[in-house]
mmCIF file of C-alpha atoms in Angstrom:
data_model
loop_
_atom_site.group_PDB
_atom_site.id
_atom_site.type_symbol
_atom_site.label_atom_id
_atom_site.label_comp_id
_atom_site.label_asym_id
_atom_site.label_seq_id
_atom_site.Cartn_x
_atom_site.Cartn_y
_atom_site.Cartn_z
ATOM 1 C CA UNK A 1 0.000 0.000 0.000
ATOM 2 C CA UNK A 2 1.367 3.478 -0.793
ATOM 3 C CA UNK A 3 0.473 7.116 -1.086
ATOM 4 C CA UNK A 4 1.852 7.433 -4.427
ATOM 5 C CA UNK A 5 1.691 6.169 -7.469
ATOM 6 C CA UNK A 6 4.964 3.794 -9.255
ATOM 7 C CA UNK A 7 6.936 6.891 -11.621
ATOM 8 C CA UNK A 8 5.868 5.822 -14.380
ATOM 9 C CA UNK A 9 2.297 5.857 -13.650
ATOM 10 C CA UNK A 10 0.571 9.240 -13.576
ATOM 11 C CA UNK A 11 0.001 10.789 -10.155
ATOM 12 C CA UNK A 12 -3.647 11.496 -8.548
ATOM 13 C CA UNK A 13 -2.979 15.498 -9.529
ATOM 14 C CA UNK A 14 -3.134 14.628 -13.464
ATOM 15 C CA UNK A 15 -7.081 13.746 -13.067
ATOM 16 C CA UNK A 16 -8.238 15.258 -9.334
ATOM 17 C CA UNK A 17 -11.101 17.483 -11.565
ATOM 18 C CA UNK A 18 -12.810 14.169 -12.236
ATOM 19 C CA UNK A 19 -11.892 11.363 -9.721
ATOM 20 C CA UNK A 20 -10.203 12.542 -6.151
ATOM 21 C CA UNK A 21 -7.882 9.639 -5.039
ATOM 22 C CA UNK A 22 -7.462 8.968 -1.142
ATOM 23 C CA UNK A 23 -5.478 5.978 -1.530
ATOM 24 C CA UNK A 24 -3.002 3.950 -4.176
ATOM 25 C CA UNK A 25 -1.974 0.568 -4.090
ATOM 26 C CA UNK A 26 -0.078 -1.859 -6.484
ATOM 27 C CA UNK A 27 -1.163 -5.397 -6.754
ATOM 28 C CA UNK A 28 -0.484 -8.416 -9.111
ATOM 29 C CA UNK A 29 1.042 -5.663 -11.903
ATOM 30 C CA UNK A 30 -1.503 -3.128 -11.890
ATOM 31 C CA UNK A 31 -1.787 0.237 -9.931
ATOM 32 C CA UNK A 32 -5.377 0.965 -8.215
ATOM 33 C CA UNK A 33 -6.424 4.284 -7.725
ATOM 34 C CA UNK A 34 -9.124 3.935 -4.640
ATOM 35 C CA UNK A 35 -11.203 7.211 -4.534
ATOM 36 C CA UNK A 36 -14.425 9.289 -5.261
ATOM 37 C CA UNK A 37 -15.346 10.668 -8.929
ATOM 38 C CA UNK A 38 -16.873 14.209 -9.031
ATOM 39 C CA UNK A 39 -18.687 13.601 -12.826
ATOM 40 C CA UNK A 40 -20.439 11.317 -14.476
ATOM 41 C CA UNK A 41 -18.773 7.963 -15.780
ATOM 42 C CA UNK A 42 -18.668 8.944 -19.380
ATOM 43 C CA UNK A 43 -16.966 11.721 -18.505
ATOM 44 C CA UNK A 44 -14.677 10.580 -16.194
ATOM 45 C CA UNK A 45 -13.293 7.941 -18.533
ATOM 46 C CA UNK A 46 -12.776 10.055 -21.554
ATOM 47 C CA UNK A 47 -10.817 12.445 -19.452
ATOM 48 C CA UNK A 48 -9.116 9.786 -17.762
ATOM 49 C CA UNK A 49 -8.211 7.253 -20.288
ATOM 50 C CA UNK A 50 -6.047 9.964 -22.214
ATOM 51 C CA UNK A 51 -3.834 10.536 -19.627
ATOM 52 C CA UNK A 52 -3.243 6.816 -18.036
ATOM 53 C CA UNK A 53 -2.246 5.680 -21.927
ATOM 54 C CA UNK A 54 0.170 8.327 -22.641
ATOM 55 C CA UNK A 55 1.915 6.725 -19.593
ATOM 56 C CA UNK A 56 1.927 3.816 -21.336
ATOM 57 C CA UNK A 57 -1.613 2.036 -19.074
ATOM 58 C CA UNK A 58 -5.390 0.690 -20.038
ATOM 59 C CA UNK A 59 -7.456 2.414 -17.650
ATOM 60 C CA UNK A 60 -11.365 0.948 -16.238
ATOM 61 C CA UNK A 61 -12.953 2.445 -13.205
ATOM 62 C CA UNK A 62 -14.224 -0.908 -11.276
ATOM 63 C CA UNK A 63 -15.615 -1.686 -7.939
ATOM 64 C CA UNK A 64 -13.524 -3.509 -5.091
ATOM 65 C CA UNK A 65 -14.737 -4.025 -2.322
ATOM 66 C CA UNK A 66 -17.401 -1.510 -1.971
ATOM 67 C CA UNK A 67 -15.033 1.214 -3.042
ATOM 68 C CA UNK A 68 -14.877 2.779 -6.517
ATOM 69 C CA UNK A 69 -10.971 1.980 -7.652
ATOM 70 C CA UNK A 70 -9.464 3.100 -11.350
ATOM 71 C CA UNK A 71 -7.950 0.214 -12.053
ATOM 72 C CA UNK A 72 -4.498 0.753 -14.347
ATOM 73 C CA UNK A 73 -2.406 -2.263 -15.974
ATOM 74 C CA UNK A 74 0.374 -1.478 -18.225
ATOM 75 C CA UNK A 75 -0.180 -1.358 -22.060
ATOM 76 C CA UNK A 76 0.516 -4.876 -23.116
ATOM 77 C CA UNK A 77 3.038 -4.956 -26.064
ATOM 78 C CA UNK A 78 4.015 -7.862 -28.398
ATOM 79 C CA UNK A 79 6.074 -10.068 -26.200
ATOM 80 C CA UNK A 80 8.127 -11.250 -29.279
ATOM 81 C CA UNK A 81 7.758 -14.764 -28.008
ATOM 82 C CA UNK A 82 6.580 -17.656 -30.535
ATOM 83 C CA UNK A 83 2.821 -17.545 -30.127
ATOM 84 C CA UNK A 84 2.734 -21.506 -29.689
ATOM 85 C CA UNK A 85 -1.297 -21.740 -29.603
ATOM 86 C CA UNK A 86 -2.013 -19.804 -32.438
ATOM 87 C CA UNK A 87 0.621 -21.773 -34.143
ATOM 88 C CA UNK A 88 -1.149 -25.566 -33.013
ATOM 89 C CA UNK A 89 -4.552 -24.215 -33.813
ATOM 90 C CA UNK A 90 -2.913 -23.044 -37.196
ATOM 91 C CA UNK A 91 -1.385 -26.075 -37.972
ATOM 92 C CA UNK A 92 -4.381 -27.826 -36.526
ATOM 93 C CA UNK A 93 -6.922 -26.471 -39.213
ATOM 94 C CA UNK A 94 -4.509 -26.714 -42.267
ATOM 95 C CA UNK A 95 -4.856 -30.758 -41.466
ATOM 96 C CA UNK A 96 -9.045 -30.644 -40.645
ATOM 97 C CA UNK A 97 -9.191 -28.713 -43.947
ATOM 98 C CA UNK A 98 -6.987 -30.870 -45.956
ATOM 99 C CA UNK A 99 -8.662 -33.816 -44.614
ATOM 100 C CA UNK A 100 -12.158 -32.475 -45.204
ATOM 101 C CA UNK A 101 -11.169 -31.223 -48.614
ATOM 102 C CA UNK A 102 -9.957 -34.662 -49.880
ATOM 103 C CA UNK A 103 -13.346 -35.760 -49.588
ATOM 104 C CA UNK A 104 -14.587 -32.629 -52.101
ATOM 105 C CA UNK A 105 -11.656 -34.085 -54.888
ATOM 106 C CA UNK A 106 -12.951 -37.443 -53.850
ATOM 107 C CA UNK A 107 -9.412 -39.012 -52.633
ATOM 108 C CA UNK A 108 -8.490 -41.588 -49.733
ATOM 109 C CA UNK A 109 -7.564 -38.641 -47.032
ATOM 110 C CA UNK A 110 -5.620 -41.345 -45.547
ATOM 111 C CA UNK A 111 -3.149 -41.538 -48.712
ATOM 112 C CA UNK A 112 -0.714 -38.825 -50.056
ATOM 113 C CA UNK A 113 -3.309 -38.381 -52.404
ATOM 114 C CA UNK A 114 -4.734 -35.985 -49.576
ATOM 115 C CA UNK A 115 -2.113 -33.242 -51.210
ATOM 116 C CA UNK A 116 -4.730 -32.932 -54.025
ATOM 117 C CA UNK A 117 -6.941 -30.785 -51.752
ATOM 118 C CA UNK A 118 -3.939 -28.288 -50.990
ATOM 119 C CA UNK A 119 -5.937 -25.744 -53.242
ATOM 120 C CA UNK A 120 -8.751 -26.428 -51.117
ATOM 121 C CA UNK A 121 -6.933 -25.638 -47.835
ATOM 122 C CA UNK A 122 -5.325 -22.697 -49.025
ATOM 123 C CA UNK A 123 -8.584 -20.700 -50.336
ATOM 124 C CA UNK A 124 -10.031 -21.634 -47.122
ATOM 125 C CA UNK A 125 -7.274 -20.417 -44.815
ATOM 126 C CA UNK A 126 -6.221 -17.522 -47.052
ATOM 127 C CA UNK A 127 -9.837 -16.237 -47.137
ATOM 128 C CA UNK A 128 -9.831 -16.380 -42.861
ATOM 129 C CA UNK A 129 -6.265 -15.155 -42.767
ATOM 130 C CA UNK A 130 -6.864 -11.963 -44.705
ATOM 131 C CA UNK A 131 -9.734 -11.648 -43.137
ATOM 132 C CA UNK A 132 -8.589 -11.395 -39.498
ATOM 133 C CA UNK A 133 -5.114 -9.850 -40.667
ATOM 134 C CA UNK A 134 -7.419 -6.901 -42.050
ATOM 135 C CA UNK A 135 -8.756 -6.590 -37.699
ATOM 136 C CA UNK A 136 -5.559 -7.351 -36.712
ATOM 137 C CA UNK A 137 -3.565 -4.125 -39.097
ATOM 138 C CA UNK A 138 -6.093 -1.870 -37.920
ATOM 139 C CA UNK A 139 -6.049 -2.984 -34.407
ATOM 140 C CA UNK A 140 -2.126 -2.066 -34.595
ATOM 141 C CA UNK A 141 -2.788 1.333 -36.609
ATOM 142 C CA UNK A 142 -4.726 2.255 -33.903
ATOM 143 C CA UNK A 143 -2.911 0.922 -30.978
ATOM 144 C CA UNK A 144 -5.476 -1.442 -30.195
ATOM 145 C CA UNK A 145 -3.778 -4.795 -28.117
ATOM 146 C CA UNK A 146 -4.860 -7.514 -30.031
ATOM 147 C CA UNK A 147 -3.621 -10.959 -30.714
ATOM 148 C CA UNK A 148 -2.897 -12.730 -33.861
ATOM 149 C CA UNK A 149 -5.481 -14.615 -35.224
ATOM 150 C CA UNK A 150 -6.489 -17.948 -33.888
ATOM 151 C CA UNK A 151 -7.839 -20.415 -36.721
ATOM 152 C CA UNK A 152 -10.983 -22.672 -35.414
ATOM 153 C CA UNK A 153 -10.607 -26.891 -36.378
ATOM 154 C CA UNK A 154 -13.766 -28.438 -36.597
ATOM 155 C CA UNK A 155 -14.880 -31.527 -38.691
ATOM 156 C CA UNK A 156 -17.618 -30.147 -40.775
ATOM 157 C CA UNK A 157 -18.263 -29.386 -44.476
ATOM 158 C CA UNK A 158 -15.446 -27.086 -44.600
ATOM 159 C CA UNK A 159 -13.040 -28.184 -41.643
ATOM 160 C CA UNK A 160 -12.867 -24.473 -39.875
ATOM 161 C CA UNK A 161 -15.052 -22.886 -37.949
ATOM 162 C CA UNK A 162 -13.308 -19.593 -38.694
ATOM 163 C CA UNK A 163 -10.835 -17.789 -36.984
ATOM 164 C CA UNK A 164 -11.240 -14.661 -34.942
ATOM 165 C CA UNK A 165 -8.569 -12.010 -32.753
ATOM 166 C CA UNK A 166 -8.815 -11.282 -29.301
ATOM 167 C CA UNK A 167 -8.863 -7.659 -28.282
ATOM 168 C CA UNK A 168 -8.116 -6.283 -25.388
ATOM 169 C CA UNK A 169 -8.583 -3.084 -23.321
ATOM 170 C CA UNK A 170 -10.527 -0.361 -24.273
ATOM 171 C CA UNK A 171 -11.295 1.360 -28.137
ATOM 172 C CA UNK A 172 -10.491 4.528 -28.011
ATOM 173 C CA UNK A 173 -12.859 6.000 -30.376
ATOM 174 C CA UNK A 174 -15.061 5.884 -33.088
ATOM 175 C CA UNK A 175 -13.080 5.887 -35.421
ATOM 176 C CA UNK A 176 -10.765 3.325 -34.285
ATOM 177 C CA UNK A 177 -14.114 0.975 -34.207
ATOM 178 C CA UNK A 178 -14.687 1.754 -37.260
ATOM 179 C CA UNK A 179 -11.807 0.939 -38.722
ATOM 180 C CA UNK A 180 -11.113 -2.294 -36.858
ATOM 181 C CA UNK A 181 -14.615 -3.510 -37.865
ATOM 182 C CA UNK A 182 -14.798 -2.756 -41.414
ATOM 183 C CA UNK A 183 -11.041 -3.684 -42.288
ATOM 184 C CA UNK A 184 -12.269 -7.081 -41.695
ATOM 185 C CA UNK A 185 -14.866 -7.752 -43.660
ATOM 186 C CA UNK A 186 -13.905 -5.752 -46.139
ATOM 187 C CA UNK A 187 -10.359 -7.302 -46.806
ATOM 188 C CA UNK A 188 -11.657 -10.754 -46.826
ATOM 189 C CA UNK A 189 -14.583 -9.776 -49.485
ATOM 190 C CA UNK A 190 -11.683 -9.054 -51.402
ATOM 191 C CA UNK A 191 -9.903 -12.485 -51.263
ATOM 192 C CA UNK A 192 -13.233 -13.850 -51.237
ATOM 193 C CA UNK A 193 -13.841 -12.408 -54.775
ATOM 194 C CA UNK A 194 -10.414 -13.213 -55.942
ATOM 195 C CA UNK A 195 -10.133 -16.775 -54.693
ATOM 196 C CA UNK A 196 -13.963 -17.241 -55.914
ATOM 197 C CA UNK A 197 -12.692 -16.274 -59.701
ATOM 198 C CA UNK A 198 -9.558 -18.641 -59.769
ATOM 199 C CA UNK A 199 -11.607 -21.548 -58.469
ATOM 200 C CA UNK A 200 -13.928 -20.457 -61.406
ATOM 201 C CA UNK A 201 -11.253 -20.314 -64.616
ATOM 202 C CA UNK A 202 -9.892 -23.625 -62.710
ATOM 203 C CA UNK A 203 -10.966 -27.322 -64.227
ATOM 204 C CA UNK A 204 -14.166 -28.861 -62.954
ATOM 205 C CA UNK A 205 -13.439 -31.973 -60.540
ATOM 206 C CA UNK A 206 -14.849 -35.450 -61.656
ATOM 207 C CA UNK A 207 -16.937 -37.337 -59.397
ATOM 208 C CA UNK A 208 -16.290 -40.963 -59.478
ATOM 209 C CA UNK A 209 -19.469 -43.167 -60.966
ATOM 210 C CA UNK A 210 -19.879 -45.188 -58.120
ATOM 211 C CA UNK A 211 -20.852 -41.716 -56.238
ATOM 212 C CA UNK A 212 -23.386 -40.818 -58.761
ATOM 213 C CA UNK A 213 -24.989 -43.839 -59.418
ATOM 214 C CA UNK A 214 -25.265 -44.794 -55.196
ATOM 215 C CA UNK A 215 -28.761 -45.112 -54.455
ATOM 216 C CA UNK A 216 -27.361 -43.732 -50.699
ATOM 217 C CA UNK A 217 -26.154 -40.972 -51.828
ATOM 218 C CA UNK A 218 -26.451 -37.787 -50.434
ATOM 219 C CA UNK A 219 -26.527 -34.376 -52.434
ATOM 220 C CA UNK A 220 -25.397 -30.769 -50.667
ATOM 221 C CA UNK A 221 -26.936 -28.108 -52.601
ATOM 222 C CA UNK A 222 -25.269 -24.994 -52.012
ATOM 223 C CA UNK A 223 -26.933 -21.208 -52.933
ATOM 224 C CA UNK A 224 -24.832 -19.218 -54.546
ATOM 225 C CA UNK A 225 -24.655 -15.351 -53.197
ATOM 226 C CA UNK A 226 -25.029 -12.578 -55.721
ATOM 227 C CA UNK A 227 -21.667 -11.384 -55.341
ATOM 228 C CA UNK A 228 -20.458 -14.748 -56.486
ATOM 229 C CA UNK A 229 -23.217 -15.162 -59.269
ATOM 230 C CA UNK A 230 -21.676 -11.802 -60.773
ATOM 231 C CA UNK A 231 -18.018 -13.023 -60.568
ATOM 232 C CA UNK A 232 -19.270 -16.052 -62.349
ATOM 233 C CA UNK A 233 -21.220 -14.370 -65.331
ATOM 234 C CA UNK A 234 -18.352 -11.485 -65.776
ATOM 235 C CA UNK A 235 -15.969 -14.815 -66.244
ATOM 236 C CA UNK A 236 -18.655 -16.509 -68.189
ATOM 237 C CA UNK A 237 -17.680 -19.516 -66.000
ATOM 238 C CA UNK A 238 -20.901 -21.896 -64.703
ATOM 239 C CA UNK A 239 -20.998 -22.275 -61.109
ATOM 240 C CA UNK A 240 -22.828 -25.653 -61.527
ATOM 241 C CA UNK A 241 -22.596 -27.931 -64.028
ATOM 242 C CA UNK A 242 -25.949 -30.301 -65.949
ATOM 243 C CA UNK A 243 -22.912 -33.349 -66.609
ATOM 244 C CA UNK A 244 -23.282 -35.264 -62.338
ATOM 245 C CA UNK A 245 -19.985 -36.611 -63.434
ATOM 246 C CA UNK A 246 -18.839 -33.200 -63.136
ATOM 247 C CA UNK A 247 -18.560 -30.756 -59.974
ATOM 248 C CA UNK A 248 -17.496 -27.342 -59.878
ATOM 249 C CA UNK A 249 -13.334 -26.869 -58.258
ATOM 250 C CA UNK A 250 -13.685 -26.926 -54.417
ATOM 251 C CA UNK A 251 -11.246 -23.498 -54.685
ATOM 252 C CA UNK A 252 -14.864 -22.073 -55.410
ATOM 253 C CA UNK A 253 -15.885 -22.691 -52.024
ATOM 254 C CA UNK A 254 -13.406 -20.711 -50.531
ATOM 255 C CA UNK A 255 -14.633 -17.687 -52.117
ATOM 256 C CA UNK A 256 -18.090 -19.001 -51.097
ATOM 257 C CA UNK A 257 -17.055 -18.990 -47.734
ATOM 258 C CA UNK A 258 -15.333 -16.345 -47.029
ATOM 259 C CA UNK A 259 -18.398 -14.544 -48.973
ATOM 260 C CA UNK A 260 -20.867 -16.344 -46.446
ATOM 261 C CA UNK A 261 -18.863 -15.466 -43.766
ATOM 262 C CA UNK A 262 -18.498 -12.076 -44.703
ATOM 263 C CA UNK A 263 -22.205 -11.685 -44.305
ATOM 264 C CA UNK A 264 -22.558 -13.406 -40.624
ATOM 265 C CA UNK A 265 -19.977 -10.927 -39.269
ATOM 266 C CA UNK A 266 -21.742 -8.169 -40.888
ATOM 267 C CA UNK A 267 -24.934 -8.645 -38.970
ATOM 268 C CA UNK A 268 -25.455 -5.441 -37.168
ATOM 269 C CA UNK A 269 -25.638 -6.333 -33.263
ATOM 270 C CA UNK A 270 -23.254 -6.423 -30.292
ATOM 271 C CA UNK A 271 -19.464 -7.375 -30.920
ATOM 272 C CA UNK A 272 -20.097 -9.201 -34.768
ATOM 273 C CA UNK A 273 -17.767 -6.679 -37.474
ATOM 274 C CA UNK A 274 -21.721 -5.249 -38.482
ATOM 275 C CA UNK A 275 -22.213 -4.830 -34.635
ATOM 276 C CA UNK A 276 -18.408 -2.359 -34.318
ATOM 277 C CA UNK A 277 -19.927 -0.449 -37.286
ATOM 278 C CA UNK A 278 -23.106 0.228 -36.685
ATOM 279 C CA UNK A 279 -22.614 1.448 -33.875
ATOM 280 C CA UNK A 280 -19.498 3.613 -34.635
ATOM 281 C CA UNK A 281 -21.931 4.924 -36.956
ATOM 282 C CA UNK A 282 -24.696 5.514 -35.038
ATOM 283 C CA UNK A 283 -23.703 5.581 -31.654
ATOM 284 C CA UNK A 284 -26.252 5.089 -28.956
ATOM 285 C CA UNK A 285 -28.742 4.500 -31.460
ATOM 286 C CA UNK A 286 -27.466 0.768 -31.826
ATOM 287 C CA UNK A 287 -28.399 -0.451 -29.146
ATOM 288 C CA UNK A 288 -32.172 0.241 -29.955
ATOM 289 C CA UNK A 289 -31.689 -1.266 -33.411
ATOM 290 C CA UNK A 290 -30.032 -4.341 -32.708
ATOM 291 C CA UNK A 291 -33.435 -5.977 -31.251
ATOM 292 C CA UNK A 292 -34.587 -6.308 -34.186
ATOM 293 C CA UNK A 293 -31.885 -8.188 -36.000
ATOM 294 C CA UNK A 294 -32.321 -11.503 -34.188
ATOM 295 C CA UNK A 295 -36.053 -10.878 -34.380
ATOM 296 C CA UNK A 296 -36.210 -10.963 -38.130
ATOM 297 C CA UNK A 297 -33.329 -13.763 -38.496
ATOM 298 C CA UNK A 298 -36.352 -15.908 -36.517
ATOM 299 C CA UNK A 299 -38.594 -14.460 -39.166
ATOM 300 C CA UNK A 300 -36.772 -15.547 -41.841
ATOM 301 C CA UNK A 301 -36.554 -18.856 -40.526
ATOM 302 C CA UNK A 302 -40.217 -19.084 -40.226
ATOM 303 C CA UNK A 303 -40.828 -18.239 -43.772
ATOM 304 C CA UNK A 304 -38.572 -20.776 -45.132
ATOM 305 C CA UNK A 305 -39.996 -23.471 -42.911
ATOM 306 C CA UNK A 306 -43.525 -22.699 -43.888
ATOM 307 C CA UNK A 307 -43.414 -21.760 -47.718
ATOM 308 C CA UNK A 308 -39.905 -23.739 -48.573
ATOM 309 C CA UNK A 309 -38.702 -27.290 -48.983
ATOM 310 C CA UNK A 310 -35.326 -25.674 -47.402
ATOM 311 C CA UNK A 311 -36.142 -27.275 -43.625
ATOM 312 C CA UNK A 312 -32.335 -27.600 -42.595
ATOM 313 C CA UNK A 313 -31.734 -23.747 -43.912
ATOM 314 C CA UNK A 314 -34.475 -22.606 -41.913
ATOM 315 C CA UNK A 315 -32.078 -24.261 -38.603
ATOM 316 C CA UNK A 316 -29.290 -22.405 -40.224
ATOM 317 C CA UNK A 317 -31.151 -18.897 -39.188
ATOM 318 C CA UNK A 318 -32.727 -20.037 -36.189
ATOM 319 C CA UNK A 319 -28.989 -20.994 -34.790
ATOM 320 C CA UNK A 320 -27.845 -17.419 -35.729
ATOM 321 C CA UNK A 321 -31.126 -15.849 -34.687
ATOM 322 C CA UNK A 322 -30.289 -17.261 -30.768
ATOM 323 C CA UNK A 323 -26.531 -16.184 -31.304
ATOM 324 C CA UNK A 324 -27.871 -12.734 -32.689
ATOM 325 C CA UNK A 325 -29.973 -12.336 -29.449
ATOM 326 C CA UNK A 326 -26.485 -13.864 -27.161
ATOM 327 C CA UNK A 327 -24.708 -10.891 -28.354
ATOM 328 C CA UNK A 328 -27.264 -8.721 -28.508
ATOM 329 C CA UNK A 329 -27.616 -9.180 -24.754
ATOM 330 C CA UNK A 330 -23.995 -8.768 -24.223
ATOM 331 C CA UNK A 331 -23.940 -5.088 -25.702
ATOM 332 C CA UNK A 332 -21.915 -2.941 -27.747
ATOM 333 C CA UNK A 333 -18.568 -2.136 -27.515
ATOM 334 C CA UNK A 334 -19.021 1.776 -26.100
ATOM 335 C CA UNK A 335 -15.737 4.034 -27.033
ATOM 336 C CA UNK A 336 -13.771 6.099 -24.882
ATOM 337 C CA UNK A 337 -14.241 9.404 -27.335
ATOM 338 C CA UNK A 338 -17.925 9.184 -29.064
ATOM 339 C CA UNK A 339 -17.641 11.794 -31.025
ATOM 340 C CA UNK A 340 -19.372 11.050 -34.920
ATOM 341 C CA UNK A 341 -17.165 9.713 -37.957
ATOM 342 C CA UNK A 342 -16.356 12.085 -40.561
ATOM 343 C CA UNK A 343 -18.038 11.570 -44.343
ATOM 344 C CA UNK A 344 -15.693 9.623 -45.642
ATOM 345 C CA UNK A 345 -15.971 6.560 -43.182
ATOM 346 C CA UNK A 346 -19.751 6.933 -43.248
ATOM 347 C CA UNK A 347 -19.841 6.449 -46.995
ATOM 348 C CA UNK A 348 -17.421 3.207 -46.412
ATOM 349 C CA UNK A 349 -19.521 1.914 -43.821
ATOM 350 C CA UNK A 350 -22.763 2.306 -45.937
ATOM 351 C CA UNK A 351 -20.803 0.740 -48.667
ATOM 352 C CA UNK A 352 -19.767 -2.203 -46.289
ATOM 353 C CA UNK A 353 -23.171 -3.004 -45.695
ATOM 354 C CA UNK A 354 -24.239 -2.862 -49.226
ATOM 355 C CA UNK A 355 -21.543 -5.258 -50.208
ATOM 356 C CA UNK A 356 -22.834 -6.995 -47.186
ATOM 357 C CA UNK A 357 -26.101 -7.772 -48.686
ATOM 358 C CA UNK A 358 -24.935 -9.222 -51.580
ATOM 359 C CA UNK A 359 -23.132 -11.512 -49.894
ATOM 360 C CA UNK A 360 -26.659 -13.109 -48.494
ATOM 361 C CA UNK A 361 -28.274 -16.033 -49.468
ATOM 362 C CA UNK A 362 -31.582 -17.334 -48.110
ATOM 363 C CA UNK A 363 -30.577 -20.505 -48.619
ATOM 364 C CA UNK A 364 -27.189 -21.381 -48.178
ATOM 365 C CA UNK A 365 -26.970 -25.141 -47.803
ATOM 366 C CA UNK A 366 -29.924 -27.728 -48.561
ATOM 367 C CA UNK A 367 -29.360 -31.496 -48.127
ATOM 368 C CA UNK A 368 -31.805 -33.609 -50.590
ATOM 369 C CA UNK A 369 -31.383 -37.462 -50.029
#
């Protein structure tokens, strides 16, 4: 326990107009300011937060034990270690993805035949990878702590779940959420679109007879999004084929993904890409629109159930429609500095959106067997 603060941390006479500190301690790394704040919360952390980070600390006011404490941890840095989970996850995925994508070029995954579906695994992961890298510049520009991506195994259709960064601390404002939010989505539409038109111009795969003629056979219809169905049609490239010996390259479906994906992150509510901008460009106002997002994913579920032979799609929506209203719950991210973005970023985020929306499809995967 001490009276004053460690030298490099500011001292109580930097911020006594907003928060009057009768007591300092240092504990497990961080510095706690115990006193009384003389303004509102907002207010207090936006004059606050400026001060503790130009010292080089991430600033949160917090309650311990009944007392009102400004809790301050240094700035975390890149430790310049080897990032050994991010690197087993990694690695991880590139083998669920190869192994999953040996079954779309229809070759033993337990052979070195399995290398056929490197083009597979590399759309995938290159379509994620941008993606995140786009959060994970911006997070840097900014001075954002965030970690490098962390890629998602899982044994399904495509073998990833995704991959996401973890951010810490505070965003300092709305332009920084902007930013961080849209550079995502945005650079992965990108890589979507360009993976999408090589997996186009590349050679159909062939699907073995004894596939097409199995009576147990089970087909996996996929929609196509309109951003994809353009690519196609500028290329003059089918994106199905009327031979069943033939199937589109699975390279496709890494621009399919990464287009599909592109559109769940956009949805507007809580921490979700769509959730960072919308409310960067709306501010408060978020909050009062995100209620309806989940509402009318349920809707659209409903619809397809009831006028569509699409039963598993309507599931699809009804799983994002209860994480929609999980992160709606949890709320926005709120910035230190809320004052509104300037033109320019408005007119990207509208754009974002737009690009967004053609990116959706109603029915993304049906299973007929």
């Amino acid at each position: 326990m001490s009276a004053q603060p460690p030298d490099d941390a500011p001292a109580p006479s930097a911020f006594q107009s907003v928060f009057d500190v009768y007591e300092v301690r240092e504990t497990d790394g961080a510095v706690l300011y115990f006193g009384d704040p003389t303004t509102d919360q907002r207010t207090l952390e936006r004059t606050v937060w400026p001060v503790f980070r130009d010292h080089g600390y991430d600033v949160q006011l917090a309650e311990r034990t009944g007392e009102l404490v400004l809790v301050a941890q240094p700035h975390e840095a890149d430790s310049g270690g080897v990032p050994w989970k991010n690197a087993a996850l990694f690695v991880a995925t590139l083998l669920s993805t190869l192994f999953v994508g040996a079954q779309w070029y229809y070759v033993d995954p337990f052979s070195p035949e399995i290398l056929r579906a490197l083009p597979f695994t590399v759309a995938v992961m290159g379509v994620l990878g941008v993606h995140e890298a786009g959060h994970y510049v911006m997070s840097k520009y900014h001075d954002v702590d965030a970690s490098l991506p962390y890629f998602i195994p899982f044994p399904s259709l495509f073998g990833t779940m995704g991959a996401v960064i973890r951010m810490r601390g505070q965003m300092p404002d709305r332009d920084a959420l902007f930013d961080i939010g849209a550079a995502g989505p945005l650079a992965g539409l990108v890589a979507a679109v360009v993976v999408g038109a090589i997996g186009l111009v590349l050679p159909p795969v062939s699907v073995p007879p004894e596939v097409v003629n199995s009576a147990s056979a089970v087909e996996i219809r996929f929609g196509y999004p309109p951003l994809l169905q353009a690519v196609a049609a500028v290329l003059g490239e089918p994106l199905a084929y009327s031979d069943p010996t033939k199937s589109i390259n699975p390279v496709v479906m890494g621009g399919w993904i990464g287009m599909f994906i592109t559109f769940l992150n956009l949805i507007p509510v809580g921490q979700l890409d769509g959730g960072h901008i919308l409310r960067s460009l709306v501010g408060d106002t978020a909050d009062r629109i995100a209620p309806l997002v989940p509402t009318s994913l349920f809707a659209l579920a409903g619809y397809l159930y009831l006028t569509n032979d699409a039963g598993n799609a309507a599931g699809i929506w009804v799983m994002w429609g209860i994480m929609a209203s999980v992160v709606t719950f949890m709320g926005s991210v709120e910035p230190i500095d809320d004052r509104p973005l300037d033109k320019r970023r408005v007119a990207v985020g509208v754009l974002t959106f737009a690009l967004g929306a053609l990116c959706f499809m109603p029915v993304p995967i049906q299973i007929v067997g």
